[in-house]
XYZ file of C-alpha atoms in Angstrom:
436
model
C 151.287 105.506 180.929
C 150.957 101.977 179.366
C 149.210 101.575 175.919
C 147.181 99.271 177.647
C 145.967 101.350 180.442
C 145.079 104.099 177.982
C 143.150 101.749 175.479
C 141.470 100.719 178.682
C 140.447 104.604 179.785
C 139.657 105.522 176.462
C 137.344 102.509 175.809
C 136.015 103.142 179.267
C 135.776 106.838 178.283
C 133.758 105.659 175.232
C 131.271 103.682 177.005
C 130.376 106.093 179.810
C 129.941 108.980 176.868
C 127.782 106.557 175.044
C 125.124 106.067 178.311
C 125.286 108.489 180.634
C 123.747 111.126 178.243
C 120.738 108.407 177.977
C 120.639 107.720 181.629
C 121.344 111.259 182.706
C 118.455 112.663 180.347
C 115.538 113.389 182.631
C 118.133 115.701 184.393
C 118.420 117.934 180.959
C 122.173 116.835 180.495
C 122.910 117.480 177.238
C 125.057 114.485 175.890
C 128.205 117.604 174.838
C 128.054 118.044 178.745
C 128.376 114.536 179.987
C 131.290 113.967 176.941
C 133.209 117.081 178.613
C 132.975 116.176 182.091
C 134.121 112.851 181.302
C 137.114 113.975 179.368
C 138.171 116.648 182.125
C 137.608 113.755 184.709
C 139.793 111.494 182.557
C 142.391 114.664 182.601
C 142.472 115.168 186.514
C 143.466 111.013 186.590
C 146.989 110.716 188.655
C 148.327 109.262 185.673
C 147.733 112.384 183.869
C 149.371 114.714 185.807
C 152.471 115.248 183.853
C 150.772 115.836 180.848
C 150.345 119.447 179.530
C 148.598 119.618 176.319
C 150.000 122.812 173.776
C 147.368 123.943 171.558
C 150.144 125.523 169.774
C 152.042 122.513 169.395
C 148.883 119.784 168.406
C 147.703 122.507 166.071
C 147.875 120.220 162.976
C 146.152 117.534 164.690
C 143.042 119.822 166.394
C 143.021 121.346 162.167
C 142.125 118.169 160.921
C 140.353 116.457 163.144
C 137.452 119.090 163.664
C 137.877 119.709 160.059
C 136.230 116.321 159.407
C 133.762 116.606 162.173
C 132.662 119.726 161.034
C 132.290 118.269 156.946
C 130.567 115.208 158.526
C 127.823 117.168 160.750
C 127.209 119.497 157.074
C 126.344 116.573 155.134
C 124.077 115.674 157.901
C 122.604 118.332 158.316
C 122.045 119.151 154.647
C 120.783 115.732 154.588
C 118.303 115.947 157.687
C 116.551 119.369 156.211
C 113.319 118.230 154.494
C 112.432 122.397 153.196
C 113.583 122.185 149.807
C 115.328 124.882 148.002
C 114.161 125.361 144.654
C 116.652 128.112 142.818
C 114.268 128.763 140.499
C 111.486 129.665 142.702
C 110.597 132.567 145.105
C 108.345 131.229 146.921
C 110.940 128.679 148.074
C 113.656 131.192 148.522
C 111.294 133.013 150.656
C 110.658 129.823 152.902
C 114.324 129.760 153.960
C 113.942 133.222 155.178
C 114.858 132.361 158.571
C 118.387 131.205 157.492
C 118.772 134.372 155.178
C 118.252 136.897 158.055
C 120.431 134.812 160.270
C 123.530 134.698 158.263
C 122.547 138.084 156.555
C 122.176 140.457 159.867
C 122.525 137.989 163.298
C 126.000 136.874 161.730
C 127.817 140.072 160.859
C 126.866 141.781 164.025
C 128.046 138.683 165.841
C 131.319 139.316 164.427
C 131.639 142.772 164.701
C 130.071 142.459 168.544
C 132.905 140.130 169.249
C 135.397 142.262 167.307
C 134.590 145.717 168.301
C 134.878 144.295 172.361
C 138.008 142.848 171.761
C 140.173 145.406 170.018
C 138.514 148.530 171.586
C 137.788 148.443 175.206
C 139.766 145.346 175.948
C 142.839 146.628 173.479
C 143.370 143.292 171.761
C 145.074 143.806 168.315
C 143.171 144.121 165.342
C 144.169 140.846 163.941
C 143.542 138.541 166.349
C 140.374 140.155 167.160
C 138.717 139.646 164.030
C 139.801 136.580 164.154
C 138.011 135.976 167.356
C 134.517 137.482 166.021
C 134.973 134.874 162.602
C 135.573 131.863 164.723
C 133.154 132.616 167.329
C 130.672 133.655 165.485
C 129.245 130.546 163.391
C 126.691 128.363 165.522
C 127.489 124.549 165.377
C 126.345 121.899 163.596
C 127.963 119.291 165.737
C 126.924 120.295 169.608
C 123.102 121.739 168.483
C 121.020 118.604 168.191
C 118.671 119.235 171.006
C 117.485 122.448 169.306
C 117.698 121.196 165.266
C 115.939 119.070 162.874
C 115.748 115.408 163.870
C 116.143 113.658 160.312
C 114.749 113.405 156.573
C 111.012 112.771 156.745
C 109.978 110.464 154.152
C 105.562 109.870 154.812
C 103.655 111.525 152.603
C 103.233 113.052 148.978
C 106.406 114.618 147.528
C 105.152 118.204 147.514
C 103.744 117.780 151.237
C 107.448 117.176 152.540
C 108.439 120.171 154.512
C 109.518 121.271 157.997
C 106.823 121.653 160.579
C 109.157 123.525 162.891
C 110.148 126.991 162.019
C 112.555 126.977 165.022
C 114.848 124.052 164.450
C 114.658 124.835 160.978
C 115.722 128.272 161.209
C 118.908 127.227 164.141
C 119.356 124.081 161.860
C 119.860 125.961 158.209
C 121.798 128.178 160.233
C 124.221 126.305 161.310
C 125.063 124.446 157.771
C 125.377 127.847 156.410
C 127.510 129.872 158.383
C 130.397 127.801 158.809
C 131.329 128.135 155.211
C 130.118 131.844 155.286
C 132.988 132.314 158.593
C 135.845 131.894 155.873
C 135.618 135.529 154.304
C 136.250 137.326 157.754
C 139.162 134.208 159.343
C 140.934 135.142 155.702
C 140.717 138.911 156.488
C 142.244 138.572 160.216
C 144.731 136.268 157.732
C 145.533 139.091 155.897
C 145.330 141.769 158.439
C 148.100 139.658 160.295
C 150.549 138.709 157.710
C 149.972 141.599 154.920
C 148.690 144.550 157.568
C 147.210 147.372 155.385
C 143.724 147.343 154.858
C 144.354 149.486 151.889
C 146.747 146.665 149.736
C 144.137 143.313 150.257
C 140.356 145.084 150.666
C 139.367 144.783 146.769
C 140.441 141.102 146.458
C 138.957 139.897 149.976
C 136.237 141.498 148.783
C 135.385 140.073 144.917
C 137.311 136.765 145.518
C 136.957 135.311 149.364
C 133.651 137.332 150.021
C 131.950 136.430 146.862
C 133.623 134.205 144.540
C 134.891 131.424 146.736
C 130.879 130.993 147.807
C 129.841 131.169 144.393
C 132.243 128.611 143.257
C 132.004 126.811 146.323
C 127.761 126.505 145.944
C 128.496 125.559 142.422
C 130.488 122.970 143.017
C 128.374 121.278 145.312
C 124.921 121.211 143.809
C 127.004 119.813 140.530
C 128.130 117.074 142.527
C 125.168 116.332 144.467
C 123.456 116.498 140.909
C 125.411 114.015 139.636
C 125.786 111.561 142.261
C 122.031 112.035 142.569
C 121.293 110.835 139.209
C 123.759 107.928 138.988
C 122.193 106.870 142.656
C 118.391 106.753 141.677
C 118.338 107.240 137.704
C 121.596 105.375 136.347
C 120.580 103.244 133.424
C 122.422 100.090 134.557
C 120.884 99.059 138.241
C 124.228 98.247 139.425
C 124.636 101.879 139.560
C 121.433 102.526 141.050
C 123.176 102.595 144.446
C 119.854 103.436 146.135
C 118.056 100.146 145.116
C 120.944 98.443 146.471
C 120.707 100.224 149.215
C 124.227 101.064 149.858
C 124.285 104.736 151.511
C 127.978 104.942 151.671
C 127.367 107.656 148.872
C 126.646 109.914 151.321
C 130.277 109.501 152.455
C 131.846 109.699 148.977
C 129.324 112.484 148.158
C 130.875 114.632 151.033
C 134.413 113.552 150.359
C 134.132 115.176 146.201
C 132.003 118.433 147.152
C 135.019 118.932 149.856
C 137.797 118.080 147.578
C 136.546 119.308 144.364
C 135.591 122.648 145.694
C 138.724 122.982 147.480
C 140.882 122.229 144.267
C 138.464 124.839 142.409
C 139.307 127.150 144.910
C 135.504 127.039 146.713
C 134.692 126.968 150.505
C 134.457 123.640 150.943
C 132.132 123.694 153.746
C 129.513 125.568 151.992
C 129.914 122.997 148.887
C 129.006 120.186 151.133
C 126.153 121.397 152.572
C 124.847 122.229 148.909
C 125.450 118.884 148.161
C 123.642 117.198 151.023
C 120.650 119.561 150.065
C 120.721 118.897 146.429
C 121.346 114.535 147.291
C 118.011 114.986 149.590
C 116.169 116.908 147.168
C 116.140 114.144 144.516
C 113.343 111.303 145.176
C 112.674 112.996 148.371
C 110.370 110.392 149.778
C 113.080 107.567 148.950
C 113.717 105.310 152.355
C 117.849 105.651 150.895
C 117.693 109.315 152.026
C 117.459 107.899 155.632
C 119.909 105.404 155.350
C 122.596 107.779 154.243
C 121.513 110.274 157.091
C 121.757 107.050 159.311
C 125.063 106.179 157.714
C 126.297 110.058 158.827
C 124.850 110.440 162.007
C 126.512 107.501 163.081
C 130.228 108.668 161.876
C 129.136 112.334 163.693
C 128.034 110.956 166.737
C 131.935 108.603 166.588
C 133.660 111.745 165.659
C 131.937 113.676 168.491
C 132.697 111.428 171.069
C 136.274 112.165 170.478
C 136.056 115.813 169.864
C 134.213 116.373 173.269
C 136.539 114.433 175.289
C 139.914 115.598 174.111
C 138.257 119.358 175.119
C 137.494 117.986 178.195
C 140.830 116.291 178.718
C 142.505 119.733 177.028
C 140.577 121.516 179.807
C 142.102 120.280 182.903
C 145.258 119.875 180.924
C 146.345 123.174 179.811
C 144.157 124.514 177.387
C 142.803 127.146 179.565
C 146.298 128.339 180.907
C 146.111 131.656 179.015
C 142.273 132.459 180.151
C 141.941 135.909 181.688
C 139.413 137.672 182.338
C 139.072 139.924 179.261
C 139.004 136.424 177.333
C 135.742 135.437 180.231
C 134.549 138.641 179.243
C 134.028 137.961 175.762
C 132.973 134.549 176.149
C 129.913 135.663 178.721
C 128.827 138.493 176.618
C 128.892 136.237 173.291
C 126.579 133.882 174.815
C 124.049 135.904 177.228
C 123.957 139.241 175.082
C 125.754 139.911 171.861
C 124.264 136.744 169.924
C 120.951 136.734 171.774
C 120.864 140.605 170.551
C 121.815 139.872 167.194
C 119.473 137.137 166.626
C 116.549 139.103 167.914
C 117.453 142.342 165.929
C 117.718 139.742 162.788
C 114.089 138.777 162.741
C 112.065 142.533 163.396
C 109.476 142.376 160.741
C 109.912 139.257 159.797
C 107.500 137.192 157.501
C 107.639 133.889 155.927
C 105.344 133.842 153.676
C 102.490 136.247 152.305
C 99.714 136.601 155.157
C 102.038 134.456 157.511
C 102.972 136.459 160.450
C 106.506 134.592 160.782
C 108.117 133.995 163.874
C 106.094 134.944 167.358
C 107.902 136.161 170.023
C 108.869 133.757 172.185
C 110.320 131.928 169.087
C 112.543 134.383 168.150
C 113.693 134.776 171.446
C 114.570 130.703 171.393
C 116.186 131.260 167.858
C 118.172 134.133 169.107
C 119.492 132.844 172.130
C 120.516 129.040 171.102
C 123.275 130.158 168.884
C 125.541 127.327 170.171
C 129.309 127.116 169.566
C 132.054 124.800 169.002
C 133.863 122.274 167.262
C 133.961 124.774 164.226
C 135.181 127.580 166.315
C 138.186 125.326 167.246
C 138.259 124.617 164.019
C 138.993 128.330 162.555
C 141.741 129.234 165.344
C 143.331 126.501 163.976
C 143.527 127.198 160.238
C 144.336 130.510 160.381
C 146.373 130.656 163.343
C 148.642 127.523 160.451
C 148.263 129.926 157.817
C 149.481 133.413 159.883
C 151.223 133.881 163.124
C 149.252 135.962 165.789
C 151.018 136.741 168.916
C 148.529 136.342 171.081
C 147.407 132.567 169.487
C 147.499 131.000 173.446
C 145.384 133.424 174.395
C 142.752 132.710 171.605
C 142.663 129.141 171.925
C 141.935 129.423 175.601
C 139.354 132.453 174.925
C 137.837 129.749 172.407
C 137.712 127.145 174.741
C 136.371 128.963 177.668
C 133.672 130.276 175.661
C 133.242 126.684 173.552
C 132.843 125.086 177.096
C 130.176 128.079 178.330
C 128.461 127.499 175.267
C 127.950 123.774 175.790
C 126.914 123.860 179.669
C 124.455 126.780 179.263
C 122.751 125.984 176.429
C 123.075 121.817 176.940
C 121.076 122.969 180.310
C 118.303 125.162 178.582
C 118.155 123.317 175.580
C 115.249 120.379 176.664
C 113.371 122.264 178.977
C 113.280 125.309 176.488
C 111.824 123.260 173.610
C 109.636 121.491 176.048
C 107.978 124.617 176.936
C 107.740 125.736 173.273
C 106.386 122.917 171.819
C 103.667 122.660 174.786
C 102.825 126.246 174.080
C 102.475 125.786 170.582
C 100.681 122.726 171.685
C 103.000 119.619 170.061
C 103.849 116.586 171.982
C 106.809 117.215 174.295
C 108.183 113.800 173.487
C 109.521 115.366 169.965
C 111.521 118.291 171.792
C 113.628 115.063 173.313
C 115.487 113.984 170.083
């Protein structure tokens, strides 16, 4: 194929991603669906057809690329979240129950759900197992706009700032959480591939990946957040006061230190870029430059999406599902209709958000526990550890990943409008909001 002709499909590609999702609406077609089918449609084109994409082979590539996708959705999701989190109080620790319970109970069965099918009953090794349950068990911050937080709100008092919506709060804090929270369990199917015994690695996964890389990684975030915060609205010389300049690249440098100086420290990155998105939107919370970094993000998400989406669409009709069989359909179906939906339910009995406040009803846990959506971050884990260990049966996870990726986006990019619809008319909210 020419260089020209594929500038020509991809910019072609580009455009009908951009408005069918717009057009197609009304239809609840989530835009993640209409980017697929348009990449698998671009993969069945004649002049396609000796092309065979290797997940195995573009490994280094697919590592990267949803790497930065994945950092880019964090910071704006950390920078969408209007709940504050004040360390220092309980009262605000308490607010963020939702999150706490997700990535404290829904998570860990999630992975063991995913694990526990895959080695026992469907006898795949131990390894690449776990592995499974850590990629697949995260929810997205990429593919789950229809069901998260629309933006930073900026009307109103300071102290009056909060989210109104204990649903896409609780699926939104979620999802900037648990990607960096994946790492401890991808680094023990690591370990249980290239080291084996349980018995020689369990004490250091356990005090360095499980606790102190999250320390260190928080850490490092809220310092950099802190800082860049301060030069941004406080500096003493206003050429430094990049928010009266208005310049919200800083959101972009501000995610490109927490990554790299958390990573150098030895951190989870992910989980130092969310803190820093939270601790950036915390300062001068009802500044108009906390929407025009999230602006500044959401459009470099919604670029990197685009391309994400429709190379798995074009991977899908090109090879990436050539190892699917039906134990890998299996555990894609029951991750999505019954082990998360389970999970998230079980997470929220006896919930309560605040003193007096009866929490979560039940029809909103039962939207929280089902829309645990996956995907770029998913690819993203089969791809660092399957670079960092070899696992025999690494074909057969990427197309287990991809099948399930792909479920993911069609079932819940179906439900998704209609779903919130419903909610927010029961809880009686204008519909028009569930449409963002």
């Amino acid at each position: 194929m020419s260089p020209e002709l594929i500038y020509l499909l991809l910019g072609g590609s580009l455009l009908l991603a951009a408005v069918l999702p717009r057009v197609l609406h009304r239809w609840a077609l989530s835009a993640p669906m209409v980017l697929v089918a348009t990449g698998m449609l671009v993969g069945l084109l004649p002049a396609w057809d000796a092309v065979v994409l290797d997940p195995v082979a573009a490994r280094p590539v697919i590592e990267h690329v949803t790497e930065l996708t994945v950092l880019v959705a964090l910071m704006g999701v950390g920078l969408a979240l209007d709940r504050p989190l004040r360390w220092r109080s309980r009262e605000s620790w308490r607010s963020w129950s939702p999150a706490w319970r997700l990535l404290g109970i829904a998570m860990p069965l999630t992975i063991a759900g995913v694990a526990l099918l895959a080695w026992g009953p469907l006898g795949v090794a131990a390894p690449a197992a776990v592995l499974l349950g850590a990629a697949l068990a995260p929810t997205d911050p990429v593919l789950a706009s229809d069901v998260q937080v629309e933006g930073p709100t900026l009307e109103g008092a300071v102290d009056e700032i909060d989210e109104d919506d204990e649903v896409r709060f609780a699926l939104t804090s979620e999802a900037g959480l648990n990607d960096g929270l994946a790492f401890p369990f991808v680094y023990a199917a690591i370990f249980l591939a290239s080291v084996g015994s349980v018995s020689q690695w369990w004490a250091g996964w356990l005090a360095w990946e499980l606790v102190g890389k999250v320390v260190v990684g928080v850490l490092v975030g809220v310092a950099v957040g802190w800082v860049l915060a301060r030069i941004a609205f406080r500096a003493p010389a206003r050429s430094l006061r990049l928010a009266e300049v208005g310049e919200p690249l800083l959101a972009l440098a501000a995610l490109l230190l927490a990554y790299g100086a958390s990573e150098v420290a030895g951190g989870y990155g992910f989980l130092a870029v969310f803190a820093c998105a939270l601790t950036v939107r915390a300062a001068e919370r009802d500044h108009d430059y906390q929407r025009h970094m999230h602006d500044v993000i959401d459009r470099l998400e919604t670029l990197l999406t685009l391309v994400v989406l429709l190379g798995l669409g074009f991977a899908l009709t090109n090879g990436l599902l050539a190892h699917l069989d039906w134990r890998g359909m299996l555990i894609g179906v029951s991750l999505v209709l019954v082990i998360r939906p389970v999970a998230g339910y079980l997470a929220f009995l006896g919930h309560r958000t605040q003193v007096g406040d009866a929490g979560l009803d039940h029809r909103e846990r039962l939207v929280v526990a089902f829309f645990g959506v996956r995907g770029v971050g998913s690819l993203y884990y089969v791809a660092y550890a399957a670079g960092a260990a070899s696992f025999p049966e690494e074909r057969w996870l990427w197309s287990t990943v991809g099948f399930t990726v792909v479920l993911s986006v069609v079932v819940h990019g179906v439900l998704a409008t209609p779903v919130m619809r419903r909610l927010d008319a029961a809880r009686g909210e204008p519909t028009a909001s569930a449409l963002g």
